[in-house]
């Protein structure tokens, strides 16, 4: 049990960095499609974090919703409008 | 025990019927007659349920308390025990508010099926979901359902506004949805903070916990939670900093949609305001902050109403400023203040509905609502002209209409706690309301038209006139016999009131 | 020196996400970017709630055979925040869908996604 939680905390450190960097990187992209994909990657990191925080069911939900459904909706919007951000 | 029947039958019905109707009218989509029959019948049903239901609770989960002397379980709320429940309560205040709202729903639905909008089914479904969310917010006694209902309500408001289908309304809906996304997240954070501080999501349990322990340094967390609550409060009513957003929402939707939106928003203001008063009311500076927001809202709204040149926008800003009247009473927190504030909310939704239905009638006379053109409608439609003048008098607090009674109680409450400034602002609001409204009414209805147009046959739906005179009669009846509403409000006001300056 | 636990890391990440989300919603000019910021904000709120329910040295709240009820009651992570978060995920998806739909409608009308142009005040 001890080694399990210590491996979780190592994972949590990585995930904090991944989430923060992913969020900032998503918002800095000029290409909106890439921004949507990066926000999906950030969602995967969040799903692993939920796993570490003892909520594996939420991790599964977040993995599906955050990587497929939400970016899907946003990508649909991008295809109906325009792909790059105008100045 | 008989006074508090557990799991009352009417509470689930009040929530489930509107949701079911929303689903059904969505399915039948565009068969106007069927939609009209279904929605009017179910709205009448809701009014009857609210009128005849007994008072009581509905629990979703939680523990009944054990009476040690008889070893029986009880949900009696006066019995001191943690109940840990997600809880709905239907009492006198809920009864009067839901009854008035469902009366408005009946006529809004009847007018909405008159055919201003295409896609009848989804639009009607949105109106019913709006009703459902407001009912939940009024009855709820736990933070979880409060937050869910606020979120649902915000999405549905966007839907109703989009239903009127102009680019202005799309814009207003987008802006409002962005802000509601922010404030909904804020309310979720407030819920998380209170849950983390106390461990209870039931509001009564959380308050009892907060009273029983000394928080010390942790009370700063309560202030943060209060800040997020204020965010969702000003979002719900369109109070001071975001009054341009909310007035755009009111002005951009159809007038009958606005009637439902303003009803939902004012009753939400009352419900969330009472929750805030119960949780945070004893902290220092809390009620001062709420009072300041209310006074600024009243003044800004009424000043903005004076400079508008369109009847719809005048009404939109007046609704905002009268929301300020409601919140002044609640943020005073005394018994008289609470009675005045809640009574004002009930009166306000009634007389504003009269004015909004008159505005809706203008759509059938050519659709010009700008006060620049004088239509001389009082000659073409004398009954309409009379109704709009009566509505104006009710809105500006002239006896014997209902607005006078509640504003009188509010002014007395403000004077009693030693704030004559607030009383002066309330008086100013009522006078300025009269000026702003009467200017528009004179130009649109009374002034003879400059160009003599050929008189065309105009067909205003009968439901609109029936609703108009029904609500005018209600303003008069409540104005002459205010006790029929006040007697419902007073026990609640006495229960939650806190003396000003402890 | 505060001991670093997973819960504390969760609060830190949640605070970062909330701040980034709110800043993006307020200061970015592109409608789609604003919508992505909203999803980040709602992720942050979810993370705050889940971290709230974490119990140090606890177990996943599933009653495994062989575990006594009292041990379960003291060690299991809280489940109520999980219920709230599930609701919040659903609400986040529906809000995003509505926002994207409105953004598409306004793009068809104005031909741009810049919030400063699309949302400029204009009466009828």
XYZ file of C-alpha atoms in Angstrom:
713
model
C 0.000 0.000 0.000
C 2.864 2.354 0.856
C 4.683 2.007 -2.469
C 1.357 2.464 -4.291
C 0.703 5.902 -2.776
C 4.324 6.962 -3.304
C 4.084 6.065 -6.972
C 0.803 7.987 -7.093
C 2.435 11.096 -5.689
C 5.192 10.907 -8.278
C 2.495 10.620 -10.932
C 0.627 13.555 -9.381
C 3.697 15.803 -9.680
C 3.963 14.962 -13.374
C 0.245 15.515 -13.871
C 0.221 18.945 -12.184
C 2.941 20.073 -14.574
C 1.209 18.438 -17.554
C -2.157 20.014 -16.759
C -0.786 23.504 -16.241
C 1.514 23.445 -19.256
C -1.219 21.873 -21.394
C -3.766 24.504 -20.430
C -1.410 27.391 -21.166
C -0.170 25.787 -24.399
C -3.719 25.231 -25.636
C -4.562 28.888 -25.201
C -1.339 30.116 -26.859
C -1.862 28.298 -30.178
C -2.702 30.314 -33.267
C -4.142 27.209 -34.910
C -7.506 26.537 -33.258
C -7.578 22.875 -34.289
C -4.282 22.280 -32.520
C -5.623 24.134 -29.459
C -8.590 21.762 -29.332
C -6.315 18.707 -29.532
C -4.006 20.016 -26.814
C -6.979 20.652 -24.519
C -7.900 16.998 -25.125
C -4.389 15.943 -24.055
C -4.767 18.065 -20.928
C -7.970 16.159 -20.212
C -6.065 12.861 -20.291
C -3.644 14.186 -17.688
C -6.649 15.267 -15.609
C -8.153 11.783 -15.921
C -4.949 10.227 -14.534
C -5.006 12.770 -11.715
C -8.569 11.721 -10.857
C -7.267 8.154 -10.693
C -4.597 9.238 -8.232
C -7.218 11.074 -6.159
C -9.183 7.820 -5.596
C -11.960 8.517 -8.099
C -11.333 6.003 -10.926
C -14.926 6.156 -12.217
C -14.554 9.884 -12.739
C -11.237 9.244 -14.458
C -12.981 7.051 -17.012
C -15.755 9.604 -17.579
C -13.309 12.469 -17.897
C -11.156 10.463 -20.319
C -14.113 9.854 -22.626
C -15.792 13.253 -22.324
C -12.670 15.368 -22.223
C -10.801 13.710 -25.074
C -13.607 12.759 -27.473
C -16.789 14.684 -26.798
C -15.586 18.181 -25.885
C -12.820 18.475 -28.531
C -15.289 16.902 -30.974
C -17.843 19.650 -30.376
C -15.172 22.323 -30.610
C -13.690 20.824 -33.800
C -17.182 20.751 -35.299
C -17.434 24.451 -34.514
C -14.018 25.089 -36.066
C -14.971 23.279 -39.284
C -18.149 25.337 -39.521
C -16.278 28.601 -38.978
C -12.540 29.045 -39.592
C -9.382 27.269 -38.552
C -6.915 30.017 -37.728
C -7.238 32.899 -35.359
C -7.358 36.253 -37.145
C -5.290 39.180 -35.891
C -45.488 14.398 12.513
C -48.614 15.012 10.489
C -47.597 18.633 10.028
C -44.488 17.447 8.165
C -45.443 14.544 5.943
C -42.247 13.109 4.571
C -41.873 12.828 0.821
C -44.791 15.037 -0.107
C -46.445 14.078 -3.419
C -46.701 17.573 -4.857
C -42.985 18.429 -4.891
C -41.931 15.793 -7.459
C -45.011 16.599 -9.525
C -44.158 20.316 -9.622
C -40.693 19.475 -10.959
C -41.490 16.508 -13.180
C -44.602 17.812 -14.980
C -42.851 20.786 -16.639
C -39.909 18.599 -17.662
C -42.225 15.961 -19.148
C -44.213 18.619 -20.976
C -40.978 20.040 -22.354
C -40.091 16.617 -23.751
C -43.560 16.021 -25.206
C -43.922 19.402 -26.937
C -40.444 18.911 -28.370
C -41.570 15.620 -29.889
C -44.757 16.952 -31.496
C -42.566 19.820 -32.786
C -44.814 21.968 -34.940
C -48.424 20.935 -34.465
C -49.539 24.238 -33.007
C -52.998 23.252 -31.772
C -51.800 20.147 -29.933
C -48.932 22.051 -28.341
C -51.325 24.783 -27.221
C -53.738 22.326 -25.613
C -51.011 20.322 -23.854
C -49.163 23.320 -22.507
C -52.184 25.278 -21.280
C -53.658 22.199 -19.605
C -50.427 21.324 -17.831
C -49.886 24.936 -16.754
C -53.377 24.941 -15.216
C -52.507 21.632 -13.542
C -49.361 23.167 -12.037
C -51.314 26.137 -10.685
C -53.870 23.808 -9.096
C -51.152 21.627 -7.541
C -49.484 24.690 -6.055
C -52.830 25.943 -4.754
C -54.076 22.750 -3.113
C -50.887 21.041 -1.962
C -50.200 20.690 1.743
C -46.864 21.829 3.176
C -43.984 19.465 3.658
C -40.592 18.088 2.678
C -39.149 15.805 0.070
C -35.894 13.999 0.793
C -33.710 12.289 -1.766
C -31.316 10.642 0.652
C -30.155 11.105 4.207
C -30.850 9.862 7.650
C -34.026 10.173 9.679
C -33.416 11.252 13.255
C -34.018 8.729 16.049
C -36.320 9.818 18.865
C -34.709 8.236 21.951
C -37.879 8.147 24.036
C -40.021 6.212 21.536
C -37.284 4.719 19.332
C -39.084 5.896 16.186
C -37.505 7.622 13.215
C -38.570 11.137 12.340
C -37.849 13.717 9.681
C -39.407 16.497 11.761
C -37.113 19.477 11.047
C -37.648 20.940 14.517
C -36.062 17.832 16.014
C -32.348 18.572 16.576
C -30.311 16.049 14.576
C -28.160 15.931 11.464
C -30.211 14.757 8.519
C -27.575 14.933 5.772
C -30.323 15.043 3.180
C -30.772 16.597 -0.217
C -34.006 18.299 0.612
C -36.870 20.180 -1.030
C -39.299 22.193 1.063
C -42.776 23.369 0.105
C -44.122 25.980 2.512
C -46.331 29.076 2.448
C -43.721 31.256 0.725
C -43.069 28.587 -1.912
C -46.816 28.186 -2.378
C -47.525 31.844 -3.122
C -44.457 32.242 -5.357
C -45.055 29.090 -7.402
C -48.785 29.838 -7.701
C -48.181 33.331 -9.075
C -45.503 31.994 -11.410
C -47.764 29.289 -12.792
C -50.557 31.840 -13.378
C -48.081 33.823 -15.446
C -47.011 30.596 -17.166
C -50.613 29.895 -18.259
C -50.960 33.218 -20.070
C -47.409 33.305 -21.399
C -47.986 29.897 -22.962
C -51.353 30.951 -24.361
C -49.860 34.087 -25.903
C -46.721 32.312 -27.133
C -48.802 29.893 -29.186
C -50.300 32.916 -30.993
C -47.661 32.412 -33.641
C -44.888 35.010 -33.366
C -42.239 32.308 -33.446
C -41.687 29.382 -35.743
C -40.525 26.070 -34.202
C -43.247 26.190 -31.565
C -42.288 22.919 -29.887
C -38.705 23.645 -28.763
C -39.596 27.209 -27.791
C -42.473 26.069 -25.594
C -40.252 23.373 -24.123
C -37.708 26.048 -23.157
C -40.417 28.058 -21.380
C -41.456 25.000 -19.388
C -37.847 24.157 -18.472
C -37.431 27.763 -17.308
C -40.420 27.215 -15.032
C -38.945 23.939 -13.757
C -35.593 25.498 -12.909
C -37.253 28.388 -11.079
C -39.466 25.971 -9.129
C -36.415 23.979 -8.042
C -34.567 27.102 -6.954
C -37.570 28.294 -4.956
C -38.110 24.992 -3.139
C -34.557 23.803 -2.662
C -32.837 23.500 0.698
C -29.479 22.060 -0.368
C -26.595 23.628 -2.210
C -26.261 20.825 -4.748
C -29.713 21.204 -6.284
C -29.467 24.978 -6.010
C -26.356 24.922 -8.172
C -27.817 22.456 -10.705
C -31.000 24.503 -11.076
C -29.058 27.740 -11.530
C -26.993 26.092 -14.290
C -30.067 24.645 -16.035
C -31.808 27.999 -15.744
C -28.906 29.835 -17.343
C -28.814 27.488 -20.346
C -32.576 27.728 -20.777
C -32.525 31.529 -20.636
C -30.155 31.427 -23.591
C -32.588 29.113 -25.369
C -35.590 31.388 -24.841
C -33.636 34.413 -26.044
C -32.397 32.593 -29.153
C -36.012 31.584 -29.824
C -36.830 35.128 -30.895
C -34.335 34.671 -33.673
C -32.634 37.999 -34.452
C -28.888 38.585 -34.500
C -29.239 40.927 -31.517
C -30.755 38.102 -29.530
C -27.996 35.672 -30.571
C -25.450 38.171 -29.367
C -27.240 38.748 -26.077
C -27.550 34.988 -25.571
C -23.846 34.378 -26.239
C -22.713 37.115 -23.858
C -25.114 35.971 -21.181
C -24.083 32.327 -21.541
C -20.415 33.257 -21.173
C -21.152 35.123 -17.978
C -23.400 32.379 -16.691
C -20.632 29.850 -17.335
C -18.361 31.983 -15.150
C -20.878 32.448 -12.372
C -21.969 28.808 -12.496
C -18.365 27.759 -11.948
C -18.224 30.294 -9.124
C -21.292 28.808 -7.496
C -19.728 25.346 -7.790
C -16.599 26.653 -6.048
C -18.753 28.200 -3.309
C -20.518 24.851 -2.922
C -17.134 23.115 -2.689
C -15.885 25.585 -0.075
C -18.963 25.265 2.135
C -18.913 21.487 1.707
C -15.249 21.396 2.664
C -15.743 23.727 5.637
C -18.793 22.058 7.133
C -19.134 18.666 5.473
C -22.824 19.201 4.793
C -24.572 20.110 1.580
C -27.933 20.523 3.273
C -28.242 24.236 4.015
C -29.912 23.812 7.420
C -27.244 21.322 8.505
C -24.443 23.569 7.253
C -25.872 26.557 9.136
C -26.254 24.553 12.326
C -22.635 23.408 12.021
C -21.397 26.962 11.393
C -23.257 28.181 14.471
C -21.956 25.378 16.681
C -18.221 25.791 16.067
C -15.820 28.704 16.374
C -14.278 29.081 12.943
C -11.480 31.458 13.904
C -9.155 32.096 10.972
C -11.162 29.780 8.741
C -13.967 32.365 8.510
C -12.034 33.921 5.619
C -13.181 30.909 3.580
C -16.777 31.878 4.329
C -16.077 35.329 2.907
C -14.641 33.791 -0.273
C -17.735 31.597 -0.580
C -19.884 34.692 -0.025
C -18.065 36.484 -2.837
C -18.839 33.640 -5.245
C -22.451 33.581 -4.051
C -22.717 37.322 -4.739
C -21.405 36.646 -8.253
C -24.203 34.190 -8.949
C -26.730 36.484 -7.233
C -25.917 39.435 -9.463
C -25.962 37.059 -12.407
C -29.415 35.754 -11.456
C -31.003 39.179 -11.248
C -28.790 41.188 -13.551
C -27.743 43.414 -10.651
C -25.410 46.369 -10.888
C -22.180 45.471 -12.699
C -23.840 43.263 -15.336
C -27.094 45.213 -15.856
C -26.258 45.862 -19.549
C -26.070 42.090 -20.203
C -29.335 41.224 -18.527
C -31.253 44.161 -19.976
C -30.056 43.075 -23.428
C -31.480 39.628 -22.682
C -34.814 41.170 -21.676
C -34.928 43.550 -24.613
C -33.866 41.029 -27.246
C -36.475 38.342 -26.572
C -40.183 38.464 -27.319
C -42.182 40.350 -24.661
C -44.003 37.212 -23.527
C -40.633 35.464 -23.194
C -39.420 38.441 -21.179
C -42.428 38.073 -18.889
C -41.349 34.530 -18.046
C -37.647 35.468 -17.839
C -38.259 38.329 -15.417
C -40.514 36.162 -13.274
C -37.849 33.485 -13.055
C -35.102 35.986 -12.362
C -36.941 37.882 -9.598
C -38.066 34.750 -7.794
C -34.517 33.387 -8.118
C -33.255 36.610 -6.546
C -35.581 36.079 -3.594
C -34.644 32.419 -3.156
C -30.863 32.842 -3.481
C -31.034 36.015 -1.378
C -32.743 34.157 1.454
C -30.133 31.368 1.249
C -27.342 33.958 1.429
C -29.017 35.703 4.339
C -29.357 32.423 6.213
C -25.766 31.294 5.690
C -23.808 34.551 5.758
C -26.277 37.025 7.313
C -24.602 37.158 10.710
C -21.118 37.929 9.341
C -20.137 41.599 9.519
C -20.280 43.695 6.300
C -22.273 41.064 4.394
C -25.604 42.845 4.367
C -23.932 46.196 3.725
C -22.384 44.771 0.538
C -25.721 43.360 -0.575
C -27.488 46.646 0.192
C -24.906 48.664 -1.735
C -25.307 46.452 -4.823
C -29.094 46.801 -4.609
C -29.097 50.594 -4.294
C -26.651 51.011 -7.187
C -28.787 48.667 -9.311
C -31.958 50.651 -8.602
C -30.409 53.980 -9.507
C -28.532 52.778 -12.598
C -31.523 50.886 -13.937
C -33.916 53.752 -13.579
C -31.494 56.283 -15.076
C -30.835 54.002 -18.049
C -34.600 53.570 -18.482
C -35.024 57.356 -18.723
C -32.654 57.710 -21.691
C -34.059 54.831 -23.788
C -36.192 55.527 -26.834
C -37.817 52.142 -27.269
C -40.671 50.752 -25.195
C -39.036 47.292 -24.988
C -35.736 48.668 -23.711
C -37.496 50.996 -21.241
C -39.276 47.973 -19.820
C -36.015 45.967 -19.790
C -34.194 48.557 -17.694
C -37.197 49.099 -15.426
C -37.255 45.351 -14.704
C -33.588 45.588 -13.672
C -34.191 48.566 -11.432
C -37.214 46.930 -9.805
C -35.069 43.836 -9.138
C -33.050 46.257 -7.039
C -36.209 47.074 -5.067
C -36.626 43.361 -4.326
C -33.058 42.910 -3.165
C -33.090 46.017 -0.967
C -35.748 44.429 1.185
C -33.929 41.117 1.402
C -30.562 42.654 2.184
C -32.024 44.739 5.012
C -32.705 41.377 6.614
C -35.286 42.585 9.145
C -38.787 41.117 9.244
C -40.377 44.176 7.624
C -37.632 44.344 5.025
C -38.043 40.700 4.063
C -41.830 41.005 3.891
C -41.473 44.119 1.740
C -38.871 42.566 -0.541
C -40.704 39.310 -1.180
C -44.062 41.081 -1.524
C -42.434 43.474 -3.977
C -41.157 40.498 -6.002
C -44.656 39.021 -6.241
C -46.238 42.388 -7.152
C -43.465 43.222 -9.549
C -43.855 40.120 -11.688
C -47.604 40.775 -11.942
C -47.553 44.421 -13.046
C -44.532 43.973 -15.273
C -46.420 41.153 -16.984
C -49.284 43.589 -17.662
C -46.892 46.066 -19.267
C -45.080 43.355 -21.240
C -48.351 41.976 -22.598
C -49.261 45.508 -23.753
C -45.851 45.676 -25.449
C -46.606 42.329 -27.078
C -49.890 43.751 -28.429
C -47.885 46.458 -30.213
C -46.392 43.681 -32.383
C -49.844 43.042 -33.817
C -50.299 46.755 -34.597
C -47.338 46.858 -36.954
C -44.455 46.036 -34.623
C -43.181 49.560 -33.980
C -42.134 49.919 -30.368
C -39.895 52.967 -30.731
C -41.242 56.007 -28.918
C -40.262 58.220 -31.860
C -43.380 57.294 -33.788
C -46.752 58.170 -32.315
C -49.325 55.554 -33.130
C -52.453 56.896 -31.444
C -53.391 53.430 -30.336
C -55.761 54.630 -27.623
C -58.283 55.402 -30.338
C -57.783 52.169 -32.271
C -57.732 49.938 -29.212
C -59.221 51.788 -26.238
C -59.130 48.776 -23.899
C -55.436 48.266 -24.547
C -54.762 51.934 -23.827
C -56.654 51.704 -20.570
C -54.785 48.559 -19.499
C -51.384 50.108 -20.191
C -52.274 53.190 -18.137
C -53.450 51.035 -15.237
C -50.240 49.000 -15.512
C -48.161 52.182 -15.458
C -49.941 53.343 -12.318
C -49.344 49.979 -10.646
C -45.661 49.979 -11.594
C -45.055 53.463 -10.246
C -46.592 52.754 -6.875
C -49.811 54.746 -7.015
C -52.569 53.612 -4.650
C -54.818 51.571 -4.805
C -52.587 49.264 -6.881
C -50.300 46.593 -5.492
C -47.007 48.371 -6.138
C -47.969 50.994 -3.573
C -48.438 48.472 -0.763
C -45.055 46.783 -1.086
C -43.122 49.996 -1.630
C -44.800 51.426 1.467
C -43.618 48.427 3.513
C -40.107 48.775 2.048
C -39.889 52.488 2.860
C -41.102 51.886 6.407
C -38.553 49.091 6.837
C -35.729 51.312 5.609
C -36.773 54.121 7.950
C -37.096 51.733 10.880
C -33.488 50.533 10.630
C -32.320 54.139 10.372
C -31.488 54.401 6.686
C -33.583 57.304 5.334
C -31.229 57.487 2.312
C -32.452 54.106 1.108
C -36.062 55.191 1.582
C -35.363 58.294 -0.508
C -33.876 56.166 -3.291
C -36.940 53.900 -3.266
C -39.197 56.960 -3.599
C -37.024 58.280 -6.414
C -37.281 54.957 -8.246
C -41.056 54.967 -8.084
C -41.329 58.565 -9.304
C -38.825 58.053 -12.107
C -40.564 54.855 -13.156
C -43.711 56.913 -13.672
C -41.872 59.515 -15.747
C -40.077 56.966 -17.940
C -43.156 54.845 -18.516
C -45.617 57.659 -19.031
C -43.392 59.325 -21.616
C -43.461 56.164 -23.715
C -47.142 55.488 -23.118
C -48.057 59.034 -24.113
C -46.084 58.887 -27.367
C -47.242 55.414 -28.340
C -50.838 55.352 -27.167
C -52.306 58.757 -26.374
C -50.737 61.225 -28.823
C -52.712 61.441 -32.077
C -50.752 60.084 -35.065
C -49.075 62.609 -37.361
C -49.943 60.807 -40.571
C -53.464 59.566 -40.954
C -53.041 55.940 -41.970
C -55.788 53.806 -43.331
C -57.265 51.781 -40.504
C -56.378 48.141 -41.033
C -58.172 45.293 -39.334
C -55.861 43.993 -36.604
C -56.371 40.621 -34.990
C -54.917 40.524 -31.494
C -55.250 37.058 -29.936
C -58.028 36.821 -27.396
C -55.733 35.137 -24.850
C -53.645 38.308 -24.709
C -56.622 40.472 -23.731
C -57.867 37.915 -21.218
C -54.415 37.735 -19.627
C -54.106 41.501 -19.602
C -57.339 42.041 -17.734
C -56.742 39.081 -15.443
C -53.447 40.562 -14.253
C -54.875 44.095 -14.021
C -57.580 42.671 -11.773
C -54.898 40.925 -9.718
C -52.957 44.175 -9.209
C -56.161 45.803 -7.957
C -57.179 42.920 -5.691
C -53.732 42.609 -4.098
C -53.550 46.393 -3.815
C -56.834 46.579 -1.916
C -56.372 43.426 0.174
C -52.589 43.051 0.625
C -53.041 40.624 3.513
C -53.943 37.757 1.184
C -50.296 37.672 0.085
C -48.588 39.131 3.141
C -50.090 36.514 5.446
C -48.233 33.841 3.444
C -44.921 35.706 3.562
C -44.828 36.877 7.185
C -44.063 33.535 8.940
C -41.096 32.893 6.644
C -39.833 36.442 7.095
C -40.031 36.096 10.869
C -38.166 32.779 10.715
C -35.179 33.951 8.689
C -34.953 37.610 9.720
C -31.913 38.995 11.513
C -32.037 42.345 13.316
C -30.042 45.111 11.609
C -26.830 45.923 13.497
C -26.688 43.107 15.977
C 7.265 23.203 5.842
C 3.937 21.808 4.712
C 4.013 18.170 3.717
C 3.168 17.771 0.058
C 0.269 15.386 -0.414
C -1.662 14.418 -3.493
C -4.556 16.492 -2.163
C -2.411 19.620 -1.968
C -1.130 19.018 -5.490
C -4.750 18.659 -6.594
C -5.662 22.004 -5.033
C -2.659 23.654 -6.705
C -3.545 22.273 -10.138
C -7.201 23.216 -9.612
C -6.285 26.779 -8.690
C -4.014 27.011 -11.749
C -6.758 25.740 -14.052
C -9.381 28.092 -12.589
C -7.109 31.114 -12.905
C -6.052 30.199 -16.461
C -9.683 29.556 -17.421
C -11.042 32.814 -16.017
C -8.172 34.821 -17.512
C -8.719 33.201 -20.894
C -12.458 33.842 -20.814
C -11.944 37.484 -19.921
C -8.904 38.453 -22.003
C -8.739 36.274 -25.113
C -10.407 37.752 -28.157
C -11.331 34.635 -30.121
C -14.715 33.028 -29.448
C -13.419 29.443 -29.817
C -10.511 30.238 -27.496
C -12.994 31.612 -24.985
C -14.946 28.360 -25.203
C -11.789 26.270 -24.688
C -10.997 28.465 -21.661
C -14.434 27.662 -20.296
C -13.745 23.922 -20.557
C -10.479 24.492 -18.664
C -12.346 26.436 -15.973
C -14.889 23.675 -15.513
C -12.053 21.108 -15.372
C -10.510 23.165 -12.588
C -13.739 23.191 -10.588
C -14.018 19.414 -11.059
C -10.483 18.902 -9.810
C -11.161 21.095 -6.756
C -14.197 18.998 -5.857
C -12.433 15.657 -6.359
C -9.429 16.773 -4.323
C -11.867 17.772 -1.581
C -13.136 14.208 -1.381
C -9.652 12.661 -1.137
C -8.771 10.899 2.110
C -5.072 10.516 2.909
C -4.150 6.818 2.910
C -7.682 5.997 1.845
C -9.168 3.543 -0.588
C -11.445 3.780 -3.570
C -15.027 3.834 -2.228
C -15.958 0.325 -3.353
C -16.767 -2.255 -0.687
C -14.353 -5.111 -1.452
C -15.155 -8.551 0.044
C -13.171 -9.049 3.213
C -13.199 -5.407 4.263
C -15.215 -4.600 7.360
C -17.822 -1.851 7.158
C -16.229 0.232 9.898
C -12.847 0.120 8.175
C -14.566 1.106 4.937
C -16.332 4.014 6.642
C -13.077 5.420 8.034
C -10.871 4.888 4.979
C -13.052 5.358 1.897
C -12.791 8.576 -0.101
C -15.901 10.771 -0.016
C -18.453 9.989 -2.725
C -20.652 13.076 -2.645
C -18.130 15.295 -4.489
C -17.912 12.581 -7.161
C -21.657 12.915 -7.757
C -21.311 16.684 -8.053
C -18.421 16.325 -10.499
C -20.344 13.901 -12.719
C -23.139 16.499 -12.926
C -20.623 19.232 -13.632
C -19.068 17.267 -16.513
C -22.511 16.873 -18.113
C -23.356 20.543 -17.593
C -19.972 21.538 -19.020
C -20.584 19.555 -22.203
C -24.057 21.024 -22.734
C -22.868 24.579 -22.061
C -20.008 24.084 -24.511
C -22.419 22.785 -27.144
C -24.689 25.818 -26.754
C -21.747 28.222 -26.859
C -20.359 26.599 -30.029
C -23.789 26.689 -31.685
C -24.187 30.392 -30.910
C -20.654 31.101 -32.119
C -21.412 29.372 -35.446
C -24.633 31.387 -35.859
C -22.831 34.660 -35.190
C -19.965 33.672 -37.533
C -22.458 33.181 -40.346
C -23.820 36.673 -39.716
C -20.567 38.601 -39.228
C -17.885 36.442 -40.888
C -15.458 36.716 -38.007
C -14.703 35.052 -34.694
C -13.237 38.118 -33.005
C -15.246 38.789 -29.863
C -14.464 42.508 -30.010
C -16.200 42.727 -33.395
C -18.991 40.192 -32.936
C -20.122 41.244 -29.488
C -19.980 44.996 -30.086
C -23.067 46.740 -28.763
C -25.617 47.267 -31.485
C -29.332 47.792 -31.137
C -31.368 46.062 -33.877
